[in-house]
mmCIF file of C-alpha atoms in Angstrom:
data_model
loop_
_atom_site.group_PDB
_atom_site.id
_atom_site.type_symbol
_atom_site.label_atom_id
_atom_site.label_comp_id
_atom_site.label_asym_id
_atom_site.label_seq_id
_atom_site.Cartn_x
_atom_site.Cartn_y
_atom_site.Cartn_z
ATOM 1 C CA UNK A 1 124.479 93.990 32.960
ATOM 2 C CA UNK A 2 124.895 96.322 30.045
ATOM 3 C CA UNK A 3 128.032 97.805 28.668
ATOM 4 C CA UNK A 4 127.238 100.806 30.617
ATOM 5 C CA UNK A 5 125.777 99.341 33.810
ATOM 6 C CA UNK A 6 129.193 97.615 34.924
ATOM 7 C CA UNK A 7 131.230 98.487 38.391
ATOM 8 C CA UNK A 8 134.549 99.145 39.227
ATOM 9 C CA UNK A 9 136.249 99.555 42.506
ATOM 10 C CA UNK A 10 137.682 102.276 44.340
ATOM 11 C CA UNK A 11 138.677 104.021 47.300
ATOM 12 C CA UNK A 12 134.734 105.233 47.798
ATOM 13 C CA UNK A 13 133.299 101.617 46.792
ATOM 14 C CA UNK A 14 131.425 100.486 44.273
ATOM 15 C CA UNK A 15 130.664 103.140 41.621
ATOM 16 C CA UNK A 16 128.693 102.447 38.418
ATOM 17 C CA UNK A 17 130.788 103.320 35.306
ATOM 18 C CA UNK A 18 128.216 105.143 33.206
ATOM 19 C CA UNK A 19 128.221 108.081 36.308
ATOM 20 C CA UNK A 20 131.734 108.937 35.319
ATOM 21 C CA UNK A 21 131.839 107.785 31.029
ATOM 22 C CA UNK A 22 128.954 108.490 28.845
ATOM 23 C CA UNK A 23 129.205 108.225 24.827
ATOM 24 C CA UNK A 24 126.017 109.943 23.605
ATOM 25 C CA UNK A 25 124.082 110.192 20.199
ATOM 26 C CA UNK A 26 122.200 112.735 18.632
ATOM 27 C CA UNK A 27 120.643 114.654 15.854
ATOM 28 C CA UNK A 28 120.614 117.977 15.645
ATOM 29 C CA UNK A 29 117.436 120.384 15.478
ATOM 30 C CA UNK A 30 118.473 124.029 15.189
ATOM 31 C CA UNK A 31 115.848 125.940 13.473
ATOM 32 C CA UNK A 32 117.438 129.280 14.327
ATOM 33 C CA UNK A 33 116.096 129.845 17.953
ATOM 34 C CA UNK A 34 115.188 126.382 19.727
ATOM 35 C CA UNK A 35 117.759 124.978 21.805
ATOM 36 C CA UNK A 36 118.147 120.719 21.539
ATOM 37 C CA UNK A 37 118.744 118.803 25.206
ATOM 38 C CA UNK A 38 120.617 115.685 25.248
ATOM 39 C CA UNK A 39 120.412 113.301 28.252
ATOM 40 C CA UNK A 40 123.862 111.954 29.772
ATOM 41 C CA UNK A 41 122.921 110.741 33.264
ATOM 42 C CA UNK A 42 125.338 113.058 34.995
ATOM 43 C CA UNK A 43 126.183 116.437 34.454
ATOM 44 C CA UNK A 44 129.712 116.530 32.821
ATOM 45 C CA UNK A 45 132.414 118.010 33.168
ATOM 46 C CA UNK A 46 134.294 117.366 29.805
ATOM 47 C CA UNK A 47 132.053 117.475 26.225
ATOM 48 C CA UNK A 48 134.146 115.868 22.815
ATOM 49 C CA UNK A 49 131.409 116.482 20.022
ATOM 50 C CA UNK A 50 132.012 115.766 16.512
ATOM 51 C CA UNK A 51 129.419 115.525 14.056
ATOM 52 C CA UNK A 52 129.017 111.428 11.861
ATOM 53 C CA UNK A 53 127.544 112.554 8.458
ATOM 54 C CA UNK A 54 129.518 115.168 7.233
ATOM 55 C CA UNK A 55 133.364 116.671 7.182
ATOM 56 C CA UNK A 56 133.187 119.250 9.997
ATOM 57 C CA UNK A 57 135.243 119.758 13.099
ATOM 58 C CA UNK A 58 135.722 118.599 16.795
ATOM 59 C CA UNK A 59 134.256 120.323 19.245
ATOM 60 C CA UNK A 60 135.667 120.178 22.783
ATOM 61 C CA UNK A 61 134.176 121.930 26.042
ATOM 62 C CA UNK A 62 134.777 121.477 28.941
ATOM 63 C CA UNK A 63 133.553 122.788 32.787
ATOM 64 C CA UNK A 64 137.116 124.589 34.059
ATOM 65 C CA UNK A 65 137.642 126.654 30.959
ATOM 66 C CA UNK A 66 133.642 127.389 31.097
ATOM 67 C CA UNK A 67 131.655 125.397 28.891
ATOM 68 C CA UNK A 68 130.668 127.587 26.157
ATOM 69 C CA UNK A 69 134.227 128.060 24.995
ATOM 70 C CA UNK A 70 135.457 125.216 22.164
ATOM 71 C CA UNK A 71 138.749 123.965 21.257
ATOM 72 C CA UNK A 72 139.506 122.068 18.195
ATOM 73 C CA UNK A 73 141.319 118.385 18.369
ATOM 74 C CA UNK A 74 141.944 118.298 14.573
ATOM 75 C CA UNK A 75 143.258 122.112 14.543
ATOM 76 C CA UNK A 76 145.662 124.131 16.084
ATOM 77 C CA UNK A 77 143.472 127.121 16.600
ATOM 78 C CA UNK A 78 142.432 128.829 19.768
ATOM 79 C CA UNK A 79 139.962 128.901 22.646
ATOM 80 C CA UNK A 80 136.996 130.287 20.629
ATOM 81 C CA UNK A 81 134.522 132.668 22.964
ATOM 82 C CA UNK A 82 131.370 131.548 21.373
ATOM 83 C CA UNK A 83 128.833 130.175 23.197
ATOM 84 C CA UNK A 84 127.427 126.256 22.198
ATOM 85 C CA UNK A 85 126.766 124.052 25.016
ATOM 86 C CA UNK A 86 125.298 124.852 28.646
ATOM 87 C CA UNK A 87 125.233 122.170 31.221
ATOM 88 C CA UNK A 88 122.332 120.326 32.766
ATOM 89 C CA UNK A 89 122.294 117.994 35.888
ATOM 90 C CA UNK A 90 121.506 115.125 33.810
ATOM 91 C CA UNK A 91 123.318 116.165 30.779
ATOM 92 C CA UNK A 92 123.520 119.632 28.054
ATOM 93 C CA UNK A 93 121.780 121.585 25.921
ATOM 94 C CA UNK A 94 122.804 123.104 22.434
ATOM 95 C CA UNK A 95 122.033 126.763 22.122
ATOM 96 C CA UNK A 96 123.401 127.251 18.152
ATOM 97 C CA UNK A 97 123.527 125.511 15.138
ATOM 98 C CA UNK A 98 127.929 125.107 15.709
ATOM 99 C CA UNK A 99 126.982 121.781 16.845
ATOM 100 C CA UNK A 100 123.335 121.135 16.197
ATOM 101 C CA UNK A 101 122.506 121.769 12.883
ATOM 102 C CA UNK A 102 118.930 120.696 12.194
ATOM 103 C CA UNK A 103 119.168 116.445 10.526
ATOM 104 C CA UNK A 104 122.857 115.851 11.297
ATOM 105 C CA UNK A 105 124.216 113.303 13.395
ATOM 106 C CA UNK A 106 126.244 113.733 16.166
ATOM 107 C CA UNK A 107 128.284 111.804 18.998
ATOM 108 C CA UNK A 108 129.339 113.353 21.965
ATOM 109 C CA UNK A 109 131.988 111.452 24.519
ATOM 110 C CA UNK A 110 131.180 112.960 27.916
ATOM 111 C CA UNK A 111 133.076 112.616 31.031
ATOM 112 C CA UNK A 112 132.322 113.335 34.688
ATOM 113 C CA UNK A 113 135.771 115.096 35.981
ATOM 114 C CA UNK A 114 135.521 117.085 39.873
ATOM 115 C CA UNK A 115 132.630 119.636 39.118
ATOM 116 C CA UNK A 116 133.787 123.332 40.170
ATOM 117 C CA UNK A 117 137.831 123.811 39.455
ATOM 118 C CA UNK A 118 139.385 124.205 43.046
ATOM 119 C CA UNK A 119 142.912 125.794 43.645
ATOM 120 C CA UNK A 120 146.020 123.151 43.352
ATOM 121 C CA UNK A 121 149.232 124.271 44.825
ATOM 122 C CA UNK A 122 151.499 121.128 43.990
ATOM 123 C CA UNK A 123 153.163 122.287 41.196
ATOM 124 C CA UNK A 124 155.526 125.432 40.917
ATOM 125 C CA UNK A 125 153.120 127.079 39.125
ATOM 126 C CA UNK A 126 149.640 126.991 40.358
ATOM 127 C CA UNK A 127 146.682 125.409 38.398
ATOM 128 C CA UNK A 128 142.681 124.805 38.570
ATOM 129 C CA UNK A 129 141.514 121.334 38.930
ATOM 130 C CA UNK A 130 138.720 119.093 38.522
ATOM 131 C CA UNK A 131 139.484 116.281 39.681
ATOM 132 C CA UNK A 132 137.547 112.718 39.706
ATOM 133 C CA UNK A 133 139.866 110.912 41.344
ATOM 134 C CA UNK A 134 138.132 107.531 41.752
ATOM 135 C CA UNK A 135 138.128 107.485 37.979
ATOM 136 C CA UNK A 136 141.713 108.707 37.338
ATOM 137 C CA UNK A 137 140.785 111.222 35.339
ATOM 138 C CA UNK A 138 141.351 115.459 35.965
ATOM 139 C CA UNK A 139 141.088 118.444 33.784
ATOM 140 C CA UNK A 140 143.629 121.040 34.698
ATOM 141 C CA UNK A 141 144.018 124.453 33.955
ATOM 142 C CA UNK A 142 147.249 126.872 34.052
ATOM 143 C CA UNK A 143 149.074 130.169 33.256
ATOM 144 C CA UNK A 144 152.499 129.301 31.762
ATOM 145 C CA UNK A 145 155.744 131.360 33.033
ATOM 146 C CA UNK A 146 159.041 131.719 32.059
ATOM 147 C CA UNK A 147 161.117 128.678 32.478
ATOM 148 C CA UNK A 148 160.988 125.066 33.138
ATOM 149 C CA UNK A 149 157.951 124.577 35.451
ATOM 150 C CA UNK A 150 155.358 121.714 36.937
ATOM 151 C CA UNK A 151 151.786 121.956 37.472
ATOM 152 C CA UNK A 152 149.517 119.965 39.811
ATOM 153 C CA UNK A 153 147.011 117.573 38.400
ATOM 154 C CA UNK A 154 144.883 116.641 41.418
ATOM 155 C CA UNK A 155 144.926 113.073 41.083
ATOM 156 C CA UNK A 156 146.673 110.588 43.344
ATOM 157 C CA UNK A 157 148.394 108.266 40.735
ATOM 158 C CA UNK A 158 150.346 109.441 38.258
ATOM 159 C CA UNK A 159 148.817 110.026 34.985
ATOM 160 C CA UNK A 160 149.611 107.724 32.128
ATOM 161 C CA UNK A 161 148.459 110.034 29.463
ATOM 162 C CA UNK A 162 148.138 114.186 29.461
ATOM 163 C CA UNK A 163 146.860 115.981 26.834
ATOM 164 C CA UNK A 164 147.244 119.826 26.776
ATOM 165 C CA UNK A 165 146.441 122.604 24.524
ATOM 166 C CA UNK A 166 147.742 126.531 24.600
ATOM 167 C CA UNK A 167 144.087 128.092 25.029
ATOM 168 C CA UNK A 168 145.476 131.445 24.085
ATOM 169 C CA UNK A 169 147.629 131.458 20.832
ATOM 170 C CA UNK A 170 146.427 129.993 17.323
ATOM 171 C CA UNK A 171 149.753 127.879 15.935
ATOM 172 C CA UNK A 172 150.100 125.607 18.877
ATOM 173 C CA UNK A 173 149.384 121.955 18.727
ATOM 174 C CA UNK A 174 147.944 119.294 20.915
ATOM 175 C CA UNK A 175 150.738 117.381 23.210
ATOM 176 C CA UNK A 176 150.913 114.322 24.599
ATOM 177 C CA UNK A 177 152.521 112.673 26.920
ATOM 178 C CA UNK A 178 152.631 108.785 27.905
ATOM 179 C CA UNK A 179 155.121 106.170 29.423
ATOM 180 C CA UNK A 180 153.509 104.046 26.296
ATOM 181 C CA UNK A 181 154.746 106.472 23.988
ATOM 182 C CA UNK A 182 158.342 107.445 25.016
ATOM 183 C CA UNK A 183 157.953 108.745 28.189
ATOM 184 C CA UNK A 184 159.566 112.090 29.561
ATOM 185 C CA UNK A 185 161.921 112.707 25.672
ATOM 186 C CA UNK A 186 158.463 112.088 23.565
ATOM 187 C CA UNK A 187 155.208 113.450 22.675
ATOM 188 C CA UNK A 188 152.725 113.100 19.992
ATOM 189 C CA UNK A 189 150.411 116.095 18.794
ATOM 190 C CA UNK A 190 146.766 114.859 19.038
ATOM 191 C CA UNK A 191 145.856 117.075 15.653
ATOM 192 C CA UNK A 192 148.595 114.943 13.783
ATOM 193 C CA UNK A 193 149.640 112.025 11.990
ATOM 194 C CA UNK A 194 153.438 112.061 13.229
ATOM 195 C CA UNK A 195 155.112 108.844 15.523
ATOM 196 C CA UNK A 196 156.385 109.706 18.574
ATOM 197 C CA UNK A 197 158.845 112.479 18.453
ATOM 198 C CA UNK A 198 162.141 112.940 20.538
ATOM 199 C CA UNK A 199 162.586 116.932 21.483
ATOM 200 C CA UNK A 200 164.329 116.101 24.727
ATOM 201 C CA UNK A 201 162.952 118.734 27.413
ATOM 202 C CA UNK A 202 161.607 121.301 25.423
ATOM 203 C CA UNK A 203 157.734 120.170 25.899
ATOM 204 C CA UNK A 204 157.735 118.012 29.270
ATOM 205 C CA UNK A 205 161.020 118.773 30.578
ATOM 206 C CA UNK A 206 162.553 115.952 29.795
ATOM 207 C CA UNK A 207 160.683 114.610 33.420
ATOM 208 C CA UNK A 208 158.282 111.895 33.804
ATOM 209 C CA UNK A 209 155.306 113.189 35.575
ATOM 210 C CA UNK A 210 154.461 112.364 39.776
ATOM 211 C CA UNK A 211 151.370 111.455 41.575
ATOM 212 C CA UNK A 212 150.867 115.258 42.177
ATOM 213 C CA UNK A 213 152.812 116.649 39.162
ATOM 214 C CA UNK A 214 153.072 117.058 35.457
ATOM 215 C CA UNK A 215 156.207 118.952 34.367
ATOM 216 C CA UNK A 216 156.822 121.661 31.381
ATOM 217 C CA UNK A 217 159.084 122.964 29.529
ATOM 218 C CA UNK A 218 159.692 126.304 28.108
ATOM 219 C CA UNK A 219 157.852 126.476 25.151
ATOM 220 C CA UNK A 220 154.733 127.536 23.403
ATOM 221 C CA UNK A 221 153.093 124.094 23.121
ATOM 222 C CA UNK A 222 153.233 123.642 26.926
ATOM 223 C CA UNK A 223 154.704 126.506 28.389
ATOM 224 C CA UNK A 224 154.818 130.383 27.554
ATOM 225 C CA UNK A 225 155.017 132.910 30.277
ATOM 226 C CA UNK A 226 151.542 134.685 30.435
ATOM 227 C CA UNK A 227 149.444 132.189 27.915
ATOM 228 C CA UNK A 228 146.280 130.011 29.543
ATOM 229 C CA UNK A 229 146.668 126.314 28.747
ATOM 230 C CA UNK A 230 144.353 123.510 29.542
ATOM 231 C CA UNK A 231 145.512 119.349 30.330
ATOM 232 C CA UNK A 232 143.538 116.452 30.321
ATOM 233 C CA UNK A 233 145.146 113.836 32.330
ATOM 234 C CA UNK A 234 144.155 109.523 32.797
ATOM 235 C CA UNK A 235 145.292 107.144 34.673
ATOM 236 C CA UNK A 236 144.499 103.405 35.038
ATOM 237 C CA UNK A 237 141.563 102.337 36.863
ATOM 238 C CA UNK A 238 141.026 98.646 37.570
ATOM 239 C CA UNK A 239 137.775 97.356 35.873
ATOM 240 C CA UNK A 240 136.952 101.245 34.793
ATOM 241 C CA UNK A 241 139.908 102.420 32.656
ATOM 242 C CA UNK A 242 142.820 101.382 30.729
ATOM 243 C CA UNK A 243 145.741 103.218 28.693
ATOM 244 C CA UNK A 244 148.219 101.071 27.591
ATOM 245 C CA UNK A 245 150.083 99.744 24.493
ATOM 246 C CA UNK A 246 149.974 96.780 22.420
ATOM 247 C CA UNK A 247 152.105 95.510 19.294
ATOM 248 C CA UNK A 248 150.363 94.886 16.039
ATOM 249 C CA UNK A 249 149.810 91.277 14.480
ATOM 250 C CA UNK A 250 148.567 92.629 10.900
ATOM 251 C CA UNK A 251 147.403 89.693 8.943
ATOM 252 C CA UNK A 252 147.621 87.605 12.367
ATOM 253 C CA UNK A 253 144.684 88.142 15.255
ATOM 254 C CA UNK A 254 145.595 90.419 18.063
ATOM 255 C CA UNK A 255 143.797 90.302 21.216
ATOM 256 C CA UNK A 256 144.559 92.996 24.026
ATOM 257 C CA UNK A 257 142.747 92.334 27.672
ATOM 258 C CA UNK A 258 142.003 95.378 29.896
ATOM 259 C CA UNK A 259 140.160 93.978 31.990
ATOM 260 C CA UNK A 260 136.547 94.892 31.630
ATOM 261 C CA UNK A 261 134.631 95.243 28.189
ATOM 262 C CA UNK A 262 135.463 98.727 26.665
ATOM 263 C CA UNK A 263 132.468 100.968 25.722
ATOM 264 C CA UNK A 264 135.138 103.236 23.905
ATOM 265 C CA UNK A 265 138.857 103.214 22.736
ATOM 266 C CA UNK A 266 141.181 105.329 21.091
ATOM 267 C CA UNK A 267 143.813 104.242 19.583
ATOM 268 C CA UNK A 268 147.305 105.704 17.998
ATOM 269 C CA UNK A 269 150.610 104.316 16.434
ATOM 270 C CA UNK A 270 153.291 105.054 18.156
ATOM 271 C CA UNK A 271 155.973 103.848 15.764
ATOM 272 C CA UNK A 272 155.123 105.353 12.202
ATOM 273 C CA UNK A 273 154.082 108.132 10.799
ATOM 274 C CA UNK A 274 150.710 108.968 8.927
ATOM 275 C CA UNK A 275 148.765 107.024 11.081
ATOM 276 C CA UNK A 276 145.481 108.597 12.301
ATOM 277 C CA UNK A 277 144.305 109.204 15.918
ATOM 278 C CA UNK A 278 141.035 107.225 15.847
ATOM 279 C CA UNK A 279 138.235 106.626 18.347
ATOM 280 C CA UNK A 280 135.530 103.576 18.275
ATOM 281 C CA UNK A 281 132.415 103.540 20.640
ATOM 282 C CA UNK A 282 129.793 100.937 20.986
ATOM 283 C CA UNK A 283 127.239 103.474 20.472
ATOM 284 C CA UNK A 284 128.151 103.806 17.437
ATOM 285 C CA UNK A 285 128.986 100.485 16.449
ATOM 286 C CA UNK A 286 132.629 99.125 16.300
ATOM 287 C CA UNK A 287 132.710 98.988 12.552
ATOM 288 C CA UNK A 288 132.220 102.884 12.417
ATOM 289 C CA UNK A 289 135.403 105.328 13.516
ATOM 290 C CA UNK A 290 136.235 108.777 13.930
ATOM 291 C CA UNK A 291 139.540 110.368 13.231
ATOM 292 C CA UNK A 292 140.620 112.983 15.723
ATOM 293 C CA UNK A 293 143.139 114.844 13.725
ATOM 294 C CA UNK A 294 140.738 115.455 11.072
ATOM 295 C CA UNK A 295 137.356 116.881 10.312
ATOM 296 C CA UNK A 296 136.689 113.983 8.108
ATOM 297 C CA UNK A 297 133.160 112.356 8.474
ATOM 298 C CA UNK A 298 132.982 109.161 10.491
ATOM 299 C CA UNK A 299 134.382 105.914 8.808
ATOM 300 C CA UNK A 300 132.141 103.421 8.195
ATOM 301 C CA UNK A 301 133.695 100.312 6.114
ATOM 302 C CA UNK A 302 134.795 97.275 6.439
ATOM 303 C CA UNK A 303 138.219 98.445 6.919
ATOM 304 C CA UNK A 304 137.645 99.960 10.093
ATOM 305 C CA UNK A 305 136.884 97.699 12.653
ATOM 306 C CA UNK A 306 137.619 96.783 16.309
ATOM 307 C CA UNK A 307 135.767 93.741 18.057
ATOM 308 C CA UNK A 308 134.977 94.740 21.820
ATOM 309 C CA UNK A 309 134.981 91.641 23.693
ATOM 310 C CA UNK A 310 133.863 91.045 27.504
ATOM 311 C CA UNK A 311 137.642 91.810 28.688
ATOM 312 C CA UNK A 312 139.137 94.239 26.325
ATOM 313 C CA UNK A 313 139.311 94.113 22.417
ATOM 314 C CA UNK A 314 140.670 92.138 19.411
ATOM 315 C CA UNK A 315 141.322 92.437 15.706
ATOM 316 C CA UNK A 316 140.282 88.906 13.869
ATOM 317 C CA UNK A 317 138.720 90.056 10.579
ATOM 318 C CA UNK A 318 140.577 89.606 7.399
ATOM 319 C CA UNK A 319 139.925 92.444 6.164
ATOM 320 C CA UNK A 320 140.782 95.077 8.888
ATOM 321 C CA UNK A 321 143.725 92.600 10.588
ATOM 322 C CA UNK A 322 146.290 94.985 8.591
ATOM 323 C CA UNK A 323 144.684 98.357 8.609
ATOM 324 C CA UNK A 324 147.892 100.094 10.050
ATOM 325 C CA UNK A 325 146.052 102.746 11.939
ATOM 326 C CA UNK A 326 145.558 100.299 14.210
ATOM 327 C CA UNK A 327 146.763 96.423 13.497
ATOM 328 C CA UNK A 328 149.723 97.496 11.392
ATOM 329 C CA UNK A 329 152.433 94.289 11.919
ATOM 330 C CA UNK A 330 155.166 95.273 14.303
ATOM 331 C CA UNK A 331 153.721 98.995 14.893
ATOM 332 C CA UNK A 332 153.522 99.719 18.424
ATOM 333 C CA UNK A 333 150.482 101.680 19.595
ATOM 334 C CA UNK A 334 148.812 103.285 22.677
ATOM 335 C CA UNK A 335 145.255 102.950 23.499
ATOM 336 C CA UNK A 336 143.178 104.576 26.084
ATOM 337 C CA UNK A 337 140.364 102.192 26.733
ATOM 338 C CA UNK A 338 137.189 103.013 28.986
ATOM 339 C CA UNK A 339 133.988 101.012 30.592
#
């Protein structure tokens, strides 16, 4: 089997991996009026585009805010109105040249979430979910309100690692939250280079998320009263999907199992400052990266490389062993690893 033709196991049975994960290629044809269809397999539910060949922006969509409205990983800008990407069954189209301009090279990281956003009522505030629940992985969308508050995510573990963004106000950054980076006290900012950060409650409330909840604090990262946010939320899946944490060796090999052989990680240092959120695919080739907190072009040197292996992935060449955005000795990191 391929990469991308493995199984996992859930509640449901056997489902195939590349229905729910899909990293895509393409090249982009805009000549001022033609639109440019890529095939997924599925039709998704959550588009990361970012362009290989040139410094420009991330491009995120996704199916609960409506998919023609982008957010920005490497900025803190907000929702912008304009329309890029429509949905197909088996995958999107580009309708301007934001993220198809005509000879440049693109990847786009697609994921399969719950389809249409149904009403949650777990939290004390209520949100919109699309959930996929077999592959532990929801996108969630709220209205903050004064005070400390929690928000239903729709999945039925709790989520090791929630991403959200303030859709409304330019200024406000990308949290995170993960038991491998803190827990409840910490967060990272997706769009930058900073370790994790102890603010106490003000961002998650100083409470570690539930099987049904994520909690906020009163804030304008996660929480002011009348602003529209958006989360992203994971979980483990056996043989499907991994976040987790591993310890650095540097110049010594480091080898982390996850179970299954990764089609795409992302990786972050938890310990140190002015490391780089980066992502390597298979489709790309593990020698190539992208950094998330920057519009940079994609890396492609002999400094940045990862080794995907049938169970998970190692560091063993010289060169890259020490690269501390991801093998730094004694740094602690988080990865989110998927099939």
């Amino acid at each position: 089997m391929g990469l991308n033709e493995k199984f996992f196991k859930s509640a449901a049975g056997g489902i195939t991996a590349s229905d729910n994960f899909a990293p895509v290629l393409y090249t982009g044809n805009w000549n001022g009026s033609n639109t440019n269809t890529v095939e997924v397999g599925f039709r998704p539910d959550w588009i990361w585009i970012k362009r290989r060949d040139g410094a420009d922006g991330h491009h995120l969509y996704d199916s609960v805010r409506g998919m023609g409205k982008p957010l920005y990983s490497n900025t803190t800008g907000a929702e912008n109105a304009s329309n890029h990407v429509n949905t197909t069954s088996t995958g999107f189209t580009l309708v301007t040249d934001n993220v198809n301009q005509n000879g440049n090279l693109f990847i786009a990281w697609c994921w399969k979430a719950g389809g249409a956003a149904v009403l949650n009522e777990d939290g004390t505030l209520d949100s919109q979910v699309s959930a996929n629940v077999d592959a532990g992985f929801s996108i969630v969308s709220y209205t903050g309100a004064s005070a400390n508050q929690n928000v239903g995510h729709g999945l039925d573990e709790t989520p090791q690692l929630i991403i959200v963004k303030n859709r409304d106000t330019a200024g406000n950054g990308w949290a995170t939250q993960s038991p491998f980076s803190g827990g409840a006290d910490y967060h990272m900012m997706l769009n930058l280079t900073q370790e994790a950060k102890n603010n106490v409650d003000w961002i998650w409330n100083d409470t570690e998320p539930t099987s049904s909840v994520f909690s906020i604090g009163e804030n304008g990262i996660t929480n002011t009263s009348g602003n529209k946010y958006i989360g992203y939320c994971f979980h483990s899946v056996d043989f499907y999907q991994k976040v987790g944490s591993y310890t650095g060796g540097g110049s010594n090999l480091t080898v982390i199992n996850v179970g299954f052989a990764p089609t795409m990680v992302l990786f972050k240092c938890t310990s140190n400052a002015g490391s780089t959120w980066r992502i390597f695919d298979t489709v790309r080739g593990t020698d190539k990266s992208i950094t998330v907190n920057s519009s940079l072009a994609e890396y492609d040197d002999a400094t940045n490389y990862v080794d995907f292996t049938s169970t998970g992935f190692e560091f063993n060449r010289s060169v890259t062993q020490a690269n501390p955005d991801i093998n730094g000795s004694g740094r602690t990191y988080i990865y989110l690893a998927i099939a």
